[in-house]
Amino acid sequence: MTFSGWMNYHAHIDKGFLSPTYVYKDAPAPVRAEWTREAKMLMTKDEIKQAANFALEKMYKYQTAYVRTHVDVDPLFELRAIEALLEVQQEWKDRIVIDLIAFNQEGFDRFPETEVLLKEALTMGVNGIGGHTSMDQSGRGHIDKILSLAETTDIDWIEFHTDETGRPDDFNLPYLAKRVTEEQLGEKVTAIHCCSLANVDDDLAIDTIAAVAHSGMTVTTCPTAIATRSLTRVKELAAAGVKIQLGSDNLRDYFNPLGSGNMLQYGQLLAYVSRFYEPQEINQIISWLKTAPNHPRVKQALNQVANHFKLEEGLTNTELLAEAIIEERNSFLLRKN
């Protein structure tokens, strides 16, 4: 049975699949973040392309058709990662549709010059811009600056790693929903993770979920994030009518030493953690994994690669999610892992 392939709405393929020089060691997140910064300073454009290709090979093997990946832009990577991923995007265009988000991973406070680099990245052909609300002293100020930069060019997506710390005092989702509503940006904006929503009191959570639903924005959850923080209130968001997407997040880097690129495994993990066990709930997860971006450009591109992907006849959604195993594509592995 031919289908359009799985959708991976959040990844970091520019800095995954650490080379042997950089071996994962368990340590507090700030320490691993510093190791990542050190690696970014040294990675060449070719090494970035190699990391991205390793990740895409895994995803293609497991029938992923669409990947939206954040690409770091800062004084450490400068624009090397953007340049590398633009080339990768073209090299893979007949197999996987890749959308590139120019991403401020490190914040404006740490590296004010990132603003200039982001402006340049937006002229290079990326598909969106991304921010990280927990990286600056003022999450609201960070949101405002990213939205202001987005106004300078015609891009498809504006995305935020939102309240990733999970702390109730680091809760910018209500403000983001307010800004999205005011600017009528709707599903052009995605809030990723939204971890603090899981830990604020129920009354505030209910009001915030209603505001998110009213804004029309999208929420992307990455189930592997459960290793270090709370997953957001996925069921409650979905029940309120919020559009939900899933992503793999990091693959085999200093933040996550594992990661297969098999979207069914990420769906299965969400089912376990958030108890999506009833048939209609399982169907919901499979639907999220299959639903393509609501954008003419992406839909047209997906139509050109859709005939590459097939599911075994007769499998139910429960069987798909329970086993998380599908017929693997013939692989052209770039290295043994």
mmCIF file of C-alpha atoms in Angstrom:
data_model
loop_
_atom_site.group_PDB
_atom_site.id
_atom_site.type_symbol
_atom_site.label_atom_id
_atom_site.label_comp_id
_atom_site.label_asym_id
_atom_site.label_seq_id
_atom_site.Cartn_x
_atom_site.Cartn_y
_atom_site.Cartn_z
ATOM 1 C CA MET A 1 0.000 0.000 0.000
ATOM 2 C CA THR A 2 1.550 3.294 -1.111
ATOM 3 C CA PHE A 3 1.378 6.163 1.393
ATOM 4 C CA SER A 4 2.958 9.601 1.641
ATOM 5 C CA GLY A 5 5.519 8.627 4.269
ATOM 6 C CA TRP A 6 5.969 9.741 7.876
ATOM 7 C CA MET A 7 6.377 13.370 8.934
ATOM 8 C CA ASN A 8 9.194 14.400 11.303
ATOM 9 C CA TYR A 9 8.394 17.920 12.461
ATOM 10 C CA HIS A 10 11.430 18.601 14.612
ATOM 11 C CA ALA A 11 15.040 17.507 14.314
ATOM 12 C CA HIS A 12 18.610 18.803 14.634
ATOM 13 C CA ILE A 13 20.418 17.035 11.824
ATOM 14 C CA ASP A 14 23.205 19.627 11.645
ATOM 15 C CA LYS A 15 24.929 18.450 14.822
ATOM 16 C CA GLY A 16 23.916 14.807 15.325
ATOM 17 C CA PHE A 17 25.797 11.551 14.801
ATOM 18 C CA LEU A 18 28.909 12.592 16.684
ATOM 19 C CA SER A 19 32.134 11.550 15.027
ATOM 20 C CA PRO A 20 34.526 9.356 17.078
ATOM 21 C CA THR A 21 36.328 12.485 18.280
ATOM 22 C CA TYR A 22 33.209 13.453 20.246
ATOM 23 C CA VAL A 23 32.040 10.577 22.454
ATOM 24 C CA TYR A 24 28.843 10.907 24.497
ATOM 25 C CA LYS A 25 29.311 11.109 28.264
ATOM 26 C CA ASP A 26 26.491 11.556 30.720
ATOM 27 C CA ALA A 27 26.569 14.880 32.510
ATOM 28 C CA PRO A 28 24.204 17.706 33.503
ATOM 29 C CA ALA A 29 22.572 19.426 30.534
ATOM 30 C CA PRO A 30 24.625 22.654 30.842
ATOM 31 C CA VAL A 31 27.840 20.620 30.648
ATOM 32 C CA ARG A 32 26.683 18.733 27.561
ATOM 33 C CA ALA A 33 25.585 22.035 26.041
ATOM 34 C CA GLU A 34 29.115 23.384 26.530
ATOM 35 C CA TRP A 35 30.583 20.282 24.876
ATOM 36 C CA THR A 36 28.228 20.917 21.955
ATOM 37 C CA ARG A 37 29.457 24.509 21.679
ATOM 38 C CA GLU A 38 33.044 23.286 21.579
ATOM 39 C CA ALA A 39 32.180 20.792 18.839
ATOM 40 C CA LYS A 40 30.346 23.457 16.821
ATOM 41 C CA MET A 41 33.413 25.680 16.781
ATOM 42 C CA LEU A 42 35.469 22.878 15.219
ATOM 43 C CA MET A 43 33.018 21.183 12.849
ATOM 44 C CA THR A 44 33.713 21.853 9.194
ATOM 45 C CA LYS A 45 31.032 22.273 6.555
ATOM 46 C CA ASP A 46 31.785 18.776 5.247
ATOM 47 C CA GLU A 47 31.463 17.288 8.740
ATOM 48 C CA ILE A 48 28.103 19.003 9.193
ATOM 49 C CA LYS A 49 26.933 17.561 5.864
ATOM 50 C CA GLN A 50 28.131 14.127 6.905
ATOM 51 C CA ALA A 51 26.190 14.307 10.180
ATOM 52 C CA ALA A 52 23.046 15.390 8.338
ATOM 53 C CA ASN A 53 23.405 12.615 5.776
ATOM 54 C CA PHE A 54 23.756 9.966 8.482
ATOM 55 C CA ALA A 55 20.522 11.177 10.083
ATOM 56 C CA LEU A 56 18.624 11.380 6.797
ATOM 57 C CA GLU A 57 19.772 7.901 5.793
ATOM 58 C CA LYS A 58 18.207 6.520 8.978
ATOM 59 C CA MET A 59 14.997 8.469 8.459
ATOM 60 C CA TYR A 60 14.690 7.419 4.819
ATOM 61 C CA LYS A 61 15.268 3.790 5.793
ATOM 62 C CA TYR A 62 12.192 4.025 8.025
ATOM 63 C CA GLN A 63 10.083 5.796 5.387
ATOM 64 C CA THR A 64 10.194 9.384 6.554
ATOM 65 C CA ALA A 65 9.105 11.706 3.743
ATOM 66 C CA TYR A 66 9.318 15.097 5.438
ATOM 67 C CA VAL A 67 11.804 16.549 7.912
ATOM 68 C CA ARG A 68 11.732 20.004 9.471
ATOM 69 C CA THR A 69 15.129 20.588 10.991
ATOM 70 C CA HIS A 70 16.503 23.459 13.021
ATOM 71 C CA VAL A 71 19.947 24.626 11.910
ATOM 72 C CA ASP A 72 22.055 26.544 14.409
ATOM 73 C CA VAL A 73 23.054 30.092 13.490
ATOM 74 C CA ASP A 74 25.505 31.757 15.881
ATOM 75 C CA PRO A 75 29.158 32.877 16.077
ATOM 76 C CA LEU A 76 30.211 29.241 16.700
ATOM 77 C CA PHE A 77 28.695 27.696 13.571
ATOM 78 C CA GLU A 78 28.480 31.083 11.855
ATOM 79 C CA LEU A 79 26.649 30.265 8.581
ATOM 80 C CA ARG A 80 28.503 26.986 7.866
ATOM 81 C CA ALA A 81 25.588 24.830 8.951
ATOM 82 C CA ILE A 82 23.106 26.797 6.851
ATOM 83 C CA GLU A 83 25.377 26.497 3.820
ATOM 84 C CA ALA A 84 25.846 22.773 4.422
ATOM 85 C CA LEU A 85 22.153 22.025 4.939
ATOM 86 C CA LEU A 86 21.090 24.021 1.870
ATOM 87 C CA GLU A 87 23.295 21.699 -0.166
ATOM 88 C CA VAL A 88 21.942 18.626 1.627
ATOM 89 C CA GLN A 89 18.391 19.830 1.028
ATOM 90 C CA GLN A 90 19.029 19.839 -2.720
ATOM 91 C CA GLU A 91 20.864 16.520 -2.721
ATOM 92 C CA TRP A 92 17.928 14.783 -0.987
ATOM 93 C CA LYS A 93 15.037 16.566 -2.709
ATOM 94 C CA ASP A 94 14.000 13.494 -4.727
ATOM 95 C CA ARG A 95 13.812 11.312 -1.585
ATOM 96 C CA ILE A 96 12.912 13.482 1.422
ATOM 97 C CA VAL A 97 11.382 16.960 1.588
ATOM 98 C CA ILE A 98 13.505 18.987 4.013
ATOM 99 C CA ASP A 99 12.506 22.342 5.495
ATOM 100 C CA LEU A 100 15.292 24.359 7.114
ATOM 101 C CA ILE A 101 14.744 26.615 10.137
ATOM 102 C CA ALA A 102 17.504 29.147 10.890
ATOM 103 C CA PHE A 103 17.707 28.619 14.650
ATOM 104 C CA ASN A 104 19.007 30.752 17.506
ATOM 105 C CA GLN A 105 20.010 27.931 19.848
ATOM 106 C CA GLU A 106 22.303 29.989 22.058
ATOM 107 C CA GLY A 107 20.229 33.123 22.664
ATOM 108 C CA PHE A 108 20.782 36.814 22.014
ATOM 109 C CA ASP A 109 22.161 37.511 25.489
ATOM 110 C CA ARG A 110 25.110 35.144 25.082
ATOM 111 C CA PHE A 111 25.806 36.100 21.461
ATOM 112 C CA PRO A 112 24.211 39.438 20.433
ATOM 113 C CA GLU A 113 25.855 39.127 16.999
ATOM 114 C CA THR A 114 23.524 36.215 16.247
ATOM 115 C CA GLU A 115 20.904 38.773 15.194
ATOM 116 C CA VAL A 116 23.084 39.888 12.268
ATOM 117 C CA LEU A 117 23.790 36.275 11.283
ATOM 118 C CA LEU A 118 20.092 35.406 11.375
ATOM 119 C CA LYS A 119 19.302 38.322 9.093
ATOM 120 C CA GLU A 120 21.833 36.993 6.597
ATOM 121 C CA ALA A 121 20.562 33.424 6.944
ATOM 122 C CA LEU A 122 17.069 34.599 6.070
ATOM 123 C CA THR A 123 18.354 35.800 2.698
ATOM 124 C CA MET A 124 19.927 32.442 1.822
ATOM 125 C CA GLY A 125 16.800 30.414 1.078
ATOM 126 C CA VAL A 126 15.842 28.889 4.427
ATOM 127 C CA ASN A 127 12.192 28.046 5.079
ATOM 128 C CA GLY A 128 11.794 29.541 8.521
ATOM 129 C CA ILE A 129 13.291 31.075 11.641
ATOM 130 C CA GLY A 130 13.481 29.616 15.136
ATOM 131 C CA GLY A 131 14.094 30.835 18.656
ATOM 132 C CA HIS A 132 14.535 29.411 22.159
ATOM 133 C CA THR A 133 12.506 31.157 24.846
ATOM 134 C CA SER A 134 14.579 29.779 27.752
ATOM 135 C CA MET A 135 17.975 30.972 26.522
ATOM 136 C CA ASP A 136 17.620 34.698 27.257
ATOM 137 C CA GLN A 137 16.834 36.486 30.488
ATOM 138 C CA SER A 138 13.641 37.797 28.915
ATOM 139 C CA GLY A 139 11.700 35.086 27.121
ATOM 140 C CA ARG A 140 9.202 37.683 25.953
ATOM 141 C CA GLY A 141 11.957 39.848 24.534
ATOM 142 C CA HIS A 142 13.358 36.840 22.710
ATOM 143 C CA ILE A 143 9.951 36.099 21.177
ATOM 144 C CA ASP A 144 9.526 39.714 20.091
ATOM 145 C CA LYS A 145 12.949 39.807 18.433
ATOM 146 C CA ILE A 146 12.386 36.566 16.497
ATOM 147 C CA LEU A 147 8.958 37.750 15.331
ATOM 148 C CA SER A 148 10.464 41.056 14.261
ATOM 149 C CA LEU A 149 13.153 39.284 12.242
ATOM 150 C CA ALA A 150 10.495 37.078 10.644
ATOM 151 C CA GLU A 151 8.750 40.184 9.315
ATOM 152 C CA THR A 152 11.788 41.100 7.225
ATOM 153 C CA THR A 153 11.372 38.290 4.699
ATOM 154 C CA ASP A 154 8.841 35.871 3.248
ATOM 155 C CA ILE A 155 9.275 32.648 5.217
ATOM 156 C CA ASP A 156 6.878 29.783 5.826
ATOM 157 C CA TRP A 157 7.527 28.873 9.467
ATOM 158 C CA ILE A 158 8.285 30.605 12.773
ATOM 159 C CA GLU A 159 9.200 28.157 15.516
ATOM 160 C CA PHE A 160 10.136 28.376 19.172
ATOM 161 C CA HIS A 161 11.669 25.915 21.574
ATOM 162 C CA THR A 162 9.151 26.970 24.201
ATOM 163 C CA ASP A 163 9.675 26.804 27.987
ATOM 164 C CA GLU A 164 12.034 23.865 27.620
ATOM 165 C CA THR A 165 13.244 24.004 31.227
ATOM 166 C CA GLY A 166 9.853 22.856 32.492
ATOM 167 C CA ARG A 167 9.963 25.358 35.343
ATOM 168 C CA PRO A 168 6.692 27.117 36.209
ATOM 169 C CA ASP A 169 8.597 30.417 36.430
ATOM 170 C CA ASP A 170 9.832 29.890 32.860
ATOM 171 C CA PHE A 171 6.421 30.008 31.197
ATOM 172 C CA ASN A 172 6.264 32.025 28.004
ATOM 173 C CA LEU A 173 3.588 30.045 26.157
ATOM 174 C CA PRO A 174 0.743 32.416 27.176
ATOM 175 C CA TYR A 175 2.671 35.398 25.811
ATOM 176 C CA LEU A 176 3.517 33.556 22.603
ATOM 177 C CA ALA A 177 -0.146 32.664 22.081
ATOM 178 C CA LYS A 178 -1.075 36.311 22.673
ATOM 179 C CA ARG A 179 1.434 37.545 20.082
ATOM 180 C CA VAL A 180 0.356 34.926 17.529
ATOM 181 C CA THR A 181 -3.268 35.984 17.974
ATOM 182 C CA GLU A 182 -2.438 39.688 17.697
ATOM 183 C CA GLU A 183 -0.391 39.178 14.516
ATOM 184 C CA GLN A 184 -2.847 36.608 13.118
ATOM 185 C CA LEU A 185 0.019 34.235 12.377
ATOM 186 C CA GLY A 186 -1.942 31.049 13.092
ATOM 187 C CA GLU A 187 -0.335 27.750 12.123
ATOM 188 C CA LYS A 188 2.677 29.546 10.683
ATOM 189 C CA VAL A 189 3.947 29.513 14.297
ATOM 190 C CA THR A 190 4.923 26.340 16.136
ATOM 191 C CA ALA A 191 5.649 25.984 19.837
ATOM 192 C CA ILE A 192 7.985 23.028 20.447
ATOM 193 C CA HIS A 193 8.175 21.086 23.721
ATOM 194 C CA CYS A 194 6.076 23.444 25.931
ATOM 195 C CA CYS A 195 7.408 21.585 28.967
ATOM 196 C CA SER A 196 6.406 24.147 31.597
ATOM 197 C CA LEU A 197 2.755 23.680 30.634
ATOM 198 C CA ALA A 198 2.972 20.270 32.302
ATOM 199 C CA ASN A 199 4.054 21.787 35.612
ATOM 200 C CA VAL A 200 1.949 24.924 36.085
ATOM 201 C CA ASP A 201 -1.271 24.667 38.069
ATOM 202 C CA ASP A 202 -4.324 23.253 36.317
ATOM 203 C CA ASP A 203 -6.290 26.515 36.142
ATOM 204 C CA LEU A 204 -3.424 28.332 34.435
ATOM 205 C CA ALA A 205 -2.886 25.370 32.125
ATOM 206 C CA ILE A 206 -6.563 25.341 31.091
ATOM 207 C CA ASP A 207 -6.509 29.064 30.322
ATOM 208 C CA THR A 208 -3.255 28.749 28.374
ATOM 209 C CA ILE A 209 -4.459 25.789 26.325
ATOM 210 C CA ALA A 210 -7.562 27.762 25.398
ATOM 211 C CA ALA A 211 -5.372 30.694 24.316
ATOM 212 C CA VAL A 212 -3.162 28.416 22.225
ATOM 213 C CA ALA A 213 -6.212 26.886 20.542
ATOM 214 C CA HIS A 214 -7.650 30.346 19.859
ATOM 215 C CA SER A 215 -4.374 31.527 18.305
ATOM 216 C CA GLY A 216 -4.349 28.720 15.729
ATOM 217 C CA MET A 217 -0.699 27.945 16.403
ATOM 218 C CA THR A 218 0.710 24.422 16.312
ATOM 219 C CA VAL A 219 2.407 22.439 19.091
ATOM 220 C CA THR A 220 5.168 19.928 18.366
ATOM 221 C CA THR A 221 6.075 17.354 20.977
ATOM 222 C CA CYS A 222 9.286 15.341 20.982
ATOM 223 C CA PRO A 223 8.749 12.230 23.132
ATOM 224 C CA THR A 224 12.467 11.542 23.688
ATOM 225 C CA ALA A 225 12.590 14.767 25.728
ATOM 226 C CA ILE A 226 11.083 12.748 28.596
ATOM 227 C CA ALA A 227 14.659 11.724 29.409
ATOM 228 C CA THR A 228 15.372 15.139 30.906
ATOM 229 C CA ARG A 229 12.070 16.980 31.298
ATOM 230 C CA SER A 230 8.295 16.659 31.378
ATOM 231 C CA LEU A 231 6.325 16.157 28.193
ATOM 232 C CA THR A 232 3.620 18.730 27.658
ATOM 233 C CA ARG A 233 -0.108 18.104 28.135
ATOM 234 C CA VAL A 234 -0.575 16.512 24.719
ATOM 235 C CA LYS A 235 -4.002 15.000 25.355
ATOM 236 C CA GLU A 236 -5.441 18.209 26.750
ATOM 237 C CA LEU A 237 -4.029 20.298 23.898
ATOM 238 C CA ALA A 238 -5.438 17.893 21.314
ATOM 239 C CA ALA A 239 -8.830 17.808 23.048
ATOM 240 C CA ALA A 240 -8.938 21.625 22.817
ATOM 241 C CA GLY A 241 -8.411 21.464 19.058
ATOM 242 C CA VAL A 242 -4.716 22.363 18.957
ATOM 243 C CA LYS A 243 -2.875 20.892 15.978
ATOM 244 C CA ILE A 244 -0.264 18.410 17.269
ATOM 245 C CA GLN A 245 2.919 17.307 15.501
ATOM 246 C CA LEU A 246 5.711 14.899 16.489
ATOM 247 C CA GLY A 247 9.445 15.172 16.076
ATOM 248 C CA SER A 248 12.522 13.043 16.649
ATOM 249 C CA ASP A 249 14.538 15.909 18.154
ATOM 250 C CA ASN A 250 18.241 15.073 18.582
ATOM 251 C CA LEU A 251 19.827 11.937 17.164
ATOM 252 C CA ARG A 252 23.042 10.548 18.633
ATOM 253 C CA ASP A 253 24.593 13.722 19.909
ATOM 254 C CA TYR A 254 25.457 15.188 23.321
ATOM 255 C CA PHE A 255 21.769 15.622 24.145
ATOM 256 C CA ASN A 256 20.606 12.168 23.057
ATOM 257 C CA PRO A 257 23.032 9.285 22.399
ATOM 258 C CA LEU A 258 20.254 7.200 20.837
ATOM 259 C CA GLY A 259 17.638 7.861 18.150
ATOM 260 C CA SER A 260 16.733 5.691 15.178
ATOM 261 C CA GLY A 261 14.865 8.133 12.949
ATOM 262 C CA ASN A 262 11.922 5.694 12.967
ATOM 263 C CA MET A 263 8.899 7.903 13.590
ATOM 264 C CA LEU A 264 6.806 4.946 14.723
ATOM 265 C CA GLN A 265 9.162 4.511 17.666
ATOM 266 C CA TYR A 266 8.624 8.123 18.699
ATOM 267 C CA GLY A 267 4.871 7.647 18.366
ATOM 268 C CA GLN A 268 5.099 4.514 20.478
ATOM 269 C CA LEU A 269 7.052 6.362 23.173
ATOM 270 C CA LEU A 270 4.386 9.068 23.281
ATOM 271 C CA ALA A 271 1.732 6.376 23.634
ATOM 272 C CA TYR A 272 3.544 4.856 26.606
ATOM 273 C CA VAL A 273 4.317 8.117 28.396
ATOM 274 C CA SER A 274 0.939 9.799 27.858
ATOM 275 C CA ARG A 275 -1.205 6.624 27.777
ATOM 276 C CA PHE A 276 -2.545 6.795 24.258
ATOM 277 C CA TYR A 277 -3.820 3.233 24.434
ATOM 278 C CA GLU A 278 -7.430 3.269 23.283
ATOM 279 C CA PRO A 279 -8.009 2.574 19.566
ATOM 280 C CA GLN A 280 -9.082 6.132 18.773
ATOM 281 C CA GLU A 281 -6.017 7.475 20.597
ATOM 282 C CA ILE A 282 -3.684 5.195 18.657
ATOM 283 C CA ASN A 283 -5.384 6.295 15.443
ATOM 284 C CA GLN A 284 -4.758 9.879 16.523
ATOM 285 C CA ILE A 285 -1.010 9.323 16.866
ATOM 286 C CA ILE A 286 -0.780 7.608 13.488
ATOM 287 C CA SER A 287 -2.723 10.502 11.973
ATOM 288 C CA TRP A 288 -0.263 13.008 13.459
ATOM 289 C CA LEU A 289 2.637 11.036 11.993
ATOM 290 C CA LYS A 290 1.026 10.982 8.547
ATOM 291 C CA THR A 291 -0.396 14.498 8.300
ATOM 292 C CA ALA A 292 1.633 16.678 5.931
ATOM 293 C CA PRO A 293 2.216 20.409 6.421
ATOM 294 C CA ASN A 294 -0.643 22.580 5.236
ATOM 295 C CA HIS A 295 1.432 24.414 2.661
ATOM 296 C CA PRO A 296 1.165 24.235 -1.157
ATOM 297 C CA ARG A 297 4.931 24.166 -1.695
ATOM 298 C CA VAL A 298 5.444 21.270 0.686
ATOM 299 C CA LYS A 299 2.450 19.327 -0.592
ATOM 300 C CA GLN A 300 3.681 19.636 -4.161
ATOM 301 C CA ALA A 301 7.156 18.468 -3.165
ATOM 302 C CA LEU A 302 5.724 15.536 -1.192
ATOM 303 C CA ASN A 303 3.709 14.416 -4.193
ATOM 304 C CA GLN A 304 6.972 13.931 -6.047
ATOM 305 C CA VAL A 305 8.460 11.610 -3.401
ATOM 306 C CA ALA A 306 5.301 9.860 -2.154
ATOM 307 C CA ASN A 307 5.631 6.894 -4.508
ATOM 308 C CA HIS A 308 8.838 5.913 -2.686
ATOM 309 C CA PHE A 309 6.964 4.848 0.445
ATOM 310 C CA LYS A 310 4.909 1.714 1.071
ATOM 311 C CA LEU A 311 3.202 0.037 4.009
ATOM 312 C CA GLU A 312 2.567 -3.682 4.270
ATOM 313 C CA GLU A 313 -1.027 -4.516 3.369
ATOM 314 C CA GLY A 314 -3.441 -5.300 6.173
ATOM 315 C CA LEU A 315 -1.571 -3.784 9.113
ATOM 316 C CA THR A 316 -3.788 -2.021 11.633
ATOM 317 C CA ASN A 317 -2.701 1.207 13.299
ATOM 318 C CA THR A 318 -2.417 -0.673 16.598
ATOM 319 C CA GLU A 319 -0.055 -3.194 15.000
ATOM 320 C CA LEU A 320 2.004 -0.407 13.465
ATOM 321 C CA LEU A 321 2.414 1.403 16.760
ATOM 322 C CA ALA A 322 2.802 -1.713 18.922
ATOM 323 C CA GLU A 323 5.645 -3.128 16.876
ATOM 324 C CA ALA A 324 7.046 0.094 15.452
ATOM 325 C CA ILE A 325 8.472 -2.007 12.652
ATOM 326 C CA ILE A 326 7.759 -1.476 8.991
ATOM 327 C CA GLU A 327 9.297 -2.766 5.823
ATOM 328 C CA GLU A 328 12.646 -1.076 5.597
ATOM 329 C CA ARG A 329 13.753 0.555 2.389
ATOM 330 C CA ASN A 330 16.807 -0.637 0.543
ATOM 331 C CA SER A 331 19.545 1.293 2.239
ATOM 332 C CA PHE A 332 22.697 2.965 0.992
ATOM 333 C CA LEU A 333 24.319 3.172 4.396
ATOM 334 C CA LEU A 334 27.026 5.784 4.592
ATOM 335 C CA ARG A 335 28.765 4.083 7.499
ATOM 336 C CA LYS A 336 28.126 1.285 9.972
ATOM 337 C CA ASN A 337 26.680 2.379 13.302
#
